[in-house]
Short mmCIF file of C-alpha atoms in Angstrom, two decimals:
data_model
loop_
_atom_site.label_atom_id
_atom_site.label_comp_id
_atom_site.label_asym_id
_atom_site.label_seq_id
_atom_site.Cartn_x
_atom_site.Cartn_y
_atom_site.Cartn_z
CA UNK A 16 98.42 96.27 -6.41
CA UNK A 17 95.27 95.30 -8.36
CA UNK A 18 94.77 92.76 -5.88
CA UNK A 19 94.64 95.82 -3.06
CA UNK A 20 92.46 97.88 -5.34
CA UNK A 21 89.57 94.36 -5.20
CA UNK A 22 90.22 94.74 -1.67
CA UNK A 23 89.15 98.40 -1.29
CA UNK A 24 86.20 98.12 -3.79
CA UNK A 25 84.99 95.04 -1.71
CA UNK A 26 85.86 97.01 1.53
CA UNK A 27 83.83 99.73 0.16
CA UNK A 28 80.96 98.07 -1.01
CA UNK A 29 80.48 96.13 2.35
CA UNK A 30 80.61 99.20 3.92
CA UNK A 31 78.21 101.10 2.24
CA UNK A 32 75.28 98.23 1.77
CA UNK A 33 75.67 98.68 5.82
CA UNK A 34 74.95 102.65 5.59
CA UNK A 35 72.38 102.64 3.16
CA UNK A 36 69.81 100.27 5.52
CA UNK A 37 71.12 102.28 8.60
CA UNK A 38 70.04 106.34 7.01
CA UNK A 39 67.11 104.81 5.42
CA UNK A 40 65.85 102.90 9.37
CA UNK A 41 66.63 106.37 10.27
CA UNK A 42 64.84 108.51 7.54
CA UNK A 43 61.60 106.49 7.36
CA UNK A 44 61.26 106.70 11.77
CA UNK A 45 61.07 110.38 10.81
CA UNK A 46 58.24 109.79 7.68
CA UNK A 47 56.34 107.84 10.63
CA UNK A 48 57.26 110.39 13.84
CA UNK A 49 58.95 113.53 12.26
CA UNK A 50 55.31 115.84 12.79
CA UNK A 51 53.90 117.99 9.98
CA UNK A 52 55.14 117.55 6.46
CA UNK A 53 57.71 120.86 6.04
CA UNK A 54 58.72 119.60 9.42
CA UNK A 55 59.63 116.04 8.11
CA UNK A 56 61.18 117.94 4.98
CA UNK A 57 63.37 119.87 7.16
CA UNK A 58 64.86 116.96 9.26
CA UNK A 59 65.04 114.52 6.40
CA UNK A 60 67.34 117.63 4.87
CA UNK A 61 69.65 117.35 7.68
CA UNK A 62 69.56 113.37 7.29
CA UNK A 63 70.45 113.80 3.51
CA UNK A 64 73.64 115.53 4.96
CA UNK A 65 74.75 112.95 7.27
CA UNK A 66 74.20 110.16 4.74
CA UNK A 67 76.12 111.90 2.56
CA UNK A 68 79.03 112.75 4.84
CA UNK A 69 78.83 108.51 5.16
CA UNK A 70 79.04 107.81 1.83
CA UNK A 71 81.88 110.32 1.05
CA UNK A 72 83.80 109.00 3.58
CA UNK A 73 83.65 105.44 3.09
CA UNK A 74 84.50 106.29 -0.66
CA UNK A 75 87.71 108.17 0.09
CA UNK A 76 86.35 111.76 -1.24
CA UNK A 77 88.11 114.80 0.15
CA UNK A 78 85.94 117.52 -0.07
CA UNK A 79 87.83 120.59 0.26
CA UNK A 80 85.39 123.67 0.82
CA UNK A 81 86.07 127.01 0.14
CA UNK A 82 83.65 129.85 1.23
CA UNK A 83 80.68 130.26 3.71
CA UNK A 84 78.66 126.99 4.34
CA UNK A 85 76.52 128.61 6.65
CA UNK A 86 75.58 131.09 4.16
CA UNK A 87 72.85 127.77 3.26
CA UNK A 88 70.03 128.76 5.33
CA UNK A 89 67.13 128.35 3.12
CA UNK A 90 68.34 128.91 -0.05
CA UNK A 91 68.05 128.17 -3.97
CA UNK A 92 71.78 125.79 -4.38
CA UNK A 93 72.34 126.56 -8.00
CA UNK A 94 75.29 124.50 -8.91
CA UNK A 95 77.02 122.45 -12.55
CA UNK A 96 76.95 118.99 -12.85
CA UNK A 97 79.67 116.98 -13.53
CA UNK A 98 77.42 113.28 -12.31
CA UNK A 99 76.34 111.59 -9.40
CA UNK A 100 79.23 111.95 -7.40
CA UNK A 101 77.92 115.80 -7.10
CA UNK A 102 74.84 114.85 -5.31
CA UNK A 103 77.40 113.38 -2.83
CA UNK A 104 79.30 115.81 -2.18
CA UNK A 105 77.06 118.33 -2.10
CA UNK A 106 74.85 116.29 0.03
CA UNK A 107 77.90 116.04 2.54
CA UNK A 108 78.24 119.71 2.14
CA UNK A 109 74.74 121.07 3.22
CA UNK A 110 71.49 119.90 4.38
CA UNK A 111 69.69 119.84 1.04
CA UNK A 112 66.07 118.86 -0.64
CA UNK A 113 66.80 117.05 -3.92
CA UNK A 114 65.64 117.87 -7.53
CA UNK A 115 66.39 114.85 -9.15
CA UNK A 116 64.94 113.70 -13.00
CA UNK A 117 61.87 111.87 -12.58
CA UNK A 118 63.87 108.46 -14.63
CA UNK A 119 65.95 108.35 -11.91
CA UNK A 120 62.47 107.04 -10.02
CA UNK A 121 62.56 104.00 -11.95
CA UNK A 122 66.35 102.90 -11.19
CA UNK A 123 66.18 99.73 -9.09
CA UNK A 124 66.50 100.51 -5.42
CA UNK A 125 68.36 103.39 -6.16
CA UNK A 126 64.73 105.21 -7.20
CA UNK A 127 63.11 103.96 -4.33
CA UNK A 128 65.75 104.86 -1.57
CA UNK A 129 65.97 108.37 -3.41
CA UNK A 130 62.23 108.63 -2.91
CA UNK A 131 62.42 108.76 0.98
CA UNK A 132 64.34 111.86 1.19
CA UNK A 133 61.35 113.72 0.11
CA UNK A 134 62.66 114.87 -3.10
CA UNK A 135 60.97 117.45 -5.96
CA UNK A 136 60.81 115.09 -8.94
CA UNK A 137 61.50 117.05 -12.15
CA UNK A 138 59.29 116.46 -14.89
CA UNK A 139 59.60 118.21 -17.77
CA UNK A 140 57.00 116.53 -20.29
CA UNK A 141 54.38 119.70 -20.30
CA UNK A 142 54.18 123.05 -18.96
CA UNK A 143 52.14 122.30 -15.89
CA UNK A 144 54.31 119.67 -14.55
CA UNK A 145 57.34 122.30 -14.86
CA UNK A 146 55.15 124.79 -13.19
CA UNK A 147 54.40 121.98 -10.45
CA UNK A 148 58.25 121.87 -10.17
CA UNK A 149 58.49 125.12 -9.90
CA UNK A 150 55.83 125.85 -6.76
CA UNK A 151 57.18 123.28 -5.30
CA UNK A 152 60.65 124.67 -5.19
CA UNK A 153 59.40 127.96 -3.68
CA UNK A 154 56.76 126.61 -1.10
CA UNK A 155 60.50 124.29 -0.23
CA UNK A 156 62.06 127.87 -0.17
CA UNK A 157 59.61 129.38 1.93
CA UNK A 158 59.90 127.02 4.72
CA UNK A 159 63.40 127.73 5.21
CA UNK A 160 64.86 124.91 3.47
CA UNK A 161 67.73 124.68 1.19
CA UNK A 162 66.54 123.48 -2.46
CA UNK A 163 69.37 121.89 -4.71
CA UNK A 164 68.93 121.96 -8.50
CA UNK A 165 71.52 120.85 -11.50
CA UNK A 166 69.88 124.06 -14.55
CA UNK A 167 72.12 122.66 -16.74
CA UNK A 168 69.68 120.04 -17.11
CA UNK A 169 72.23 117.19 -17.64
CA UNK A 170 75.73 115.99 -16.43
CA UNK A 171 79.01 117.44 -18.12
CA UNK A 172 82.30 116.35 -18.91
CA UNK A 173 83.82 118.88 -16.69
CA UNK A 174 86.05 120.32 -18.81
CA UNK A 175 84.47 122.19 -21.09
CA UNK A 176 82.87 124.93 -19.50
CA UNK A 177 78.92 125.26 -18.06
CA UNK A 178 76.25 124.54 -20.52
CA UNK A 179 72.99 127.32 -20.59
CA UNK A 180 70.81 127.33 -18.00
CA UNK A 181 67.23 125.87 -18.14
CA UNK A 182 65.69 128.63 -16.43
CA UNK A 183 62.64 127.25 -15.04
CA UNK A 184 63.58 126.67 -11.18
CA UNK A 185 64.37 130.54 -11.23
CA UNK A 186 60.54 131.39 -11.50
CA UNK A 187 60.86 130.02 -7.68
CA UNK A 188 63.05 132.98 -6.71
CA UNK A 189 61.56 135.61 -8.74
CA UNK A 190 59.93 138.67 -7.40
CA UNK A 191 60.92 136.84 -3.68
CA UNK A 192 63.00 137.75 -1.01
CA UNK A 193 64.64 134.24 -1.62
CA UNK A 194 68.51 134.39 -2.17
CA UNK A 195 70.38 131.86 -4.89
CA UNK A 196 73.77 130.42 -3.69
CA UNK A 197 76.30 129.37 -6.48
CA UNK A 198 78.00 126.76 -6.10
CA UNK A 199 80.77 125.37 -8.45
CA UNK A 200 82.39 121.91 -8.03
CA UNK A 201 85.24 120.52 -9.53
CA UNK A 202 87.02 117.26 -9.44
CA UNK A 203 90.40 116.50 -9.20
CA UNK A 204 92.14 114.57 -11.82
CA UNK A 205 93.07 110.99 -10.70
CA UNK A 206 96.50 109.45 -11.76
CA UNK A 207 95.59 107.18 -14.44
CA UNK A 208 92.94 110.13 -16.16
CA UNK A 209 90.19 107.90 -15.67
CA UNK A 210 87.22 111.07 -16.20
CA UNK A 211 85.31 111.07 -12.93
CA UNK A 212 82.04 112.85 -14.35
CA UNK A 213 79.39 110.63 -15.42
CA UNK A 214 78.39 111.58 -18.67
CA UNK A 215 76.69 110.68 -21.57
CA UNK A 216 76.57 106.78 -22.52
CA UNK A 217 78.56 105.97 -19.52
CA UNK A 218 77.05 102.66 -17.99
CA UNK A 219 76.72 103.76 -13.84
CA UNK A 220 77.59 100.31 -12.53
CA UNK A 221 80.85 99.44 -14.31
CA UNK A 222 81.50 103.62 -13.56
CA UNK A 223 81.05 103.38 -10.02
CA UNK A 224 83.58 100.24 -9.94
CA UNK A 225 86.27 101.95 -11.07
CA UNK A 226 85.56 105.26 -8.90
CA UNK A 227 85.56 103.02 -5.67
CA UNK A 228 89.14 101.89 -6.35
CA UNK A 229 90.82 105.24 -5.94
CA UNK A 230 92.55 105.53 -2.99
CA UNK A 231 91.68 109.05 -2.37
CA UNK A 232 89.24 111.49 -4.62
CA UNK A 233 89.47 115.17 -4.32
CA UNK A 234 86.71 117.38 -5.10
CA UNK A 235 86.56 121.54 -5.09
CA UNK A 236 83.50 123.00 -3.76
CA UNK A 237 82.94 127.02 -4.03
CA UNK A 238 80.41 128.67 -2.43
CA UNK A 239 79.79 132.01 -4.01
CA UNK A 240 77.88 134.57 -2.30
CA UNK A 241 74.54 134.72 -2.40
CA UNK A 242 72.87 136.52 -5.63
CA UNK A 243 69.77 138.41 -4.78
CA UNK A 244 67.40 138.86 -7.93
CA UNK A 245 66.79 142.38 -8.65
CA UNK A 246 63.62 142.15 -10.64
CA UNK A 247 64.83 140.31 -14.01
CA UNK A 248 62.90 137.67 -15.22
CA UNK A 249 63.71 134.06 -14.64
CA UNK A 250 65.54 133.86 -17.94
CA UNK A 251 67.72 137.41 -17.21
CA UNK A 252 68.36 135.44 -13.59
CA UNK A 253 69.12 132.25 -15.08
CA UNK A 254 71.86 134.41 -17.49
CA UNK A 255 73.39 136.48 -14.52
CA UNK A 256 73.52 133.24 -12.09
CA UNK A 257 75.32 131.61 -15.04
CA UNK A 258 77.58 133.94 -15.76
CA UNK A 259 79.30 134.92 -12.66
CA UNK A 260 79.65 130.39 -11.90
CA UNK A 261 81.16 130.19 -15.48
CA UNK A 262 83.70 132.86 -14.43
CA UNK A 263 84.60 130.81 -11.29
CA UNK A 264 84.78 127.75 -13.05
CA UNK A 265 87.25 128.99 -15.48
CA UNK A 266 89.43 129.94 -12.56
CA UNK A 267 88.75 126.78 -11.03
CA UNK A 268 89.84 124.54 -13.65
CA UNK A 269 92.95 126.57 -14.63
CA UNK A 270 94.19 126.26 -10.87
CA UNK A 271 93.79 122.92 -11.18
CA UNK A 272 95.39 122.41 -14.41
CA UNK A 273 98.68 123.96 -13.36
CA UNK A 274 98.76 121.75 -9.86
CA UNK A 275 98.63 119.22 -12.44
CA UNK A 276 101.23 120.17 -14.82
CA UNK A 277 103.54 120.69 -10.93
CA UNK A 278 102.88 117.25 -9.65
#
């Protein structure tokens, strides 16, 4: 058995360093030929999607989907944050333009490879950078492109709920005809309880190692309908947004709980 579970992880690993080169060929031909910038943005969006239906796949996740994909047609993706393996699944899920912390632009290769889908780094050392963040998002918006963003600000354990939301990407969709779409993703629980979010002192490496091995990953994404604002502030949008996830989530994790508790 453990000598099966080497097997996959070196399987897997194989596998993927063969993807990675392939999407990023791929991706930077469209930097070089892909026309105007929002142009490039847009394709490189649809790219993200594909090299995240890759990596999903090679990594055994089965992403079950409930609601209205298609309802991701330029859109604000407001969703929690349970660790990386969100940004691959929801990657696999829609054609997206990351929001990623600025420190992830200093991982080794990671930062770099990140860097050619075009992403909005978030900095959030001074008001102007946030407010740079923030334009950016909506010019992203404007041009018809989905925009994905984590207002939680960091990664969770999953279990406990949805932490406040920072409320700055909302400015973006603020006095705009710009919808938000929820989104709520939850993981479920392996057999030997290993936690699948990525959180807090949790080396990524020596994580990912261990999530590689599973034969088979399931992960919950729910699309809400889209949320219009009605003239609130960013913070009074940030609280209503928040609010009708955390409800969702609470179902969410309760349903899975009791498949749990039947298994």
């Amino acid at each position: 058995m453990i000598m099966l579970v080497f097997l996959r992880k070196i399987l897997r690993l194989t596998v993927t360093w063969l993807w990675l080169p392939l999407m990023g060929i791929i991706t930077i031909y469209y930097h070089i030929f892909g026309g105007s910038y929002w142009k490039k943005v847009l394709i490189i969006s649809h790219c993200a999607r594909k090299w995240g239906k890759g990596i999903t796949n090679i990594m055994g996740i089965e992403i079950k989907v409930h609601g209205d994909v298609e309802q991701a047609d330029g859109v604000l993706i407001v969703s929690n944050h349970c660790g990386y393996l969100d940004i691959l699944v929801e990657a696999a899920t829609f054609p997206i333009r990351f929001a990623p912390k600025n420190d992830i632009r200093k991982w080794p290769f990671l930062g770099w490879y990140l860097g050619l889908s075009m992403p909005i780094w978030v900095k959030r050392e001074s008001k102007q950078q946030s407010v740079n963040v923030m334009e950016a998002c909506r010019d992203t918006l404007l041009h018809g492109i989905n925009t994905l963003i984590y207002p939680e600000g960091t990664s969770t354990d999953g279990e406990h709920g949805i932490l406040p939301f920072k409320s700055t990407a909302f400015e973006a969709v603020c006095r705009q005809d710009i919808p938000i779409l929820p989104v709520v993703i939850a993981y479920h629980p392996v057999p030997d309880g290993f936690k699948l979010c990525w959180i807090g002192n949790d080396r990524l490496l020596p994580h990912f190692w261990r999530v590689i091995g599973y034969r088979k990953i399931v992960a919950e994404i729910h699309i809400l309908p889209k949320v219009y604002p009605q003239g609130e502030n960013r913070k009074e949008l940030a609280v209503r947004v928040h609010d009708l996830m955390e409800e969702k989530y609470n179902q969410i994790k309760s349903k899975i709980t009791k498949q749990g508790e039947l298994v």
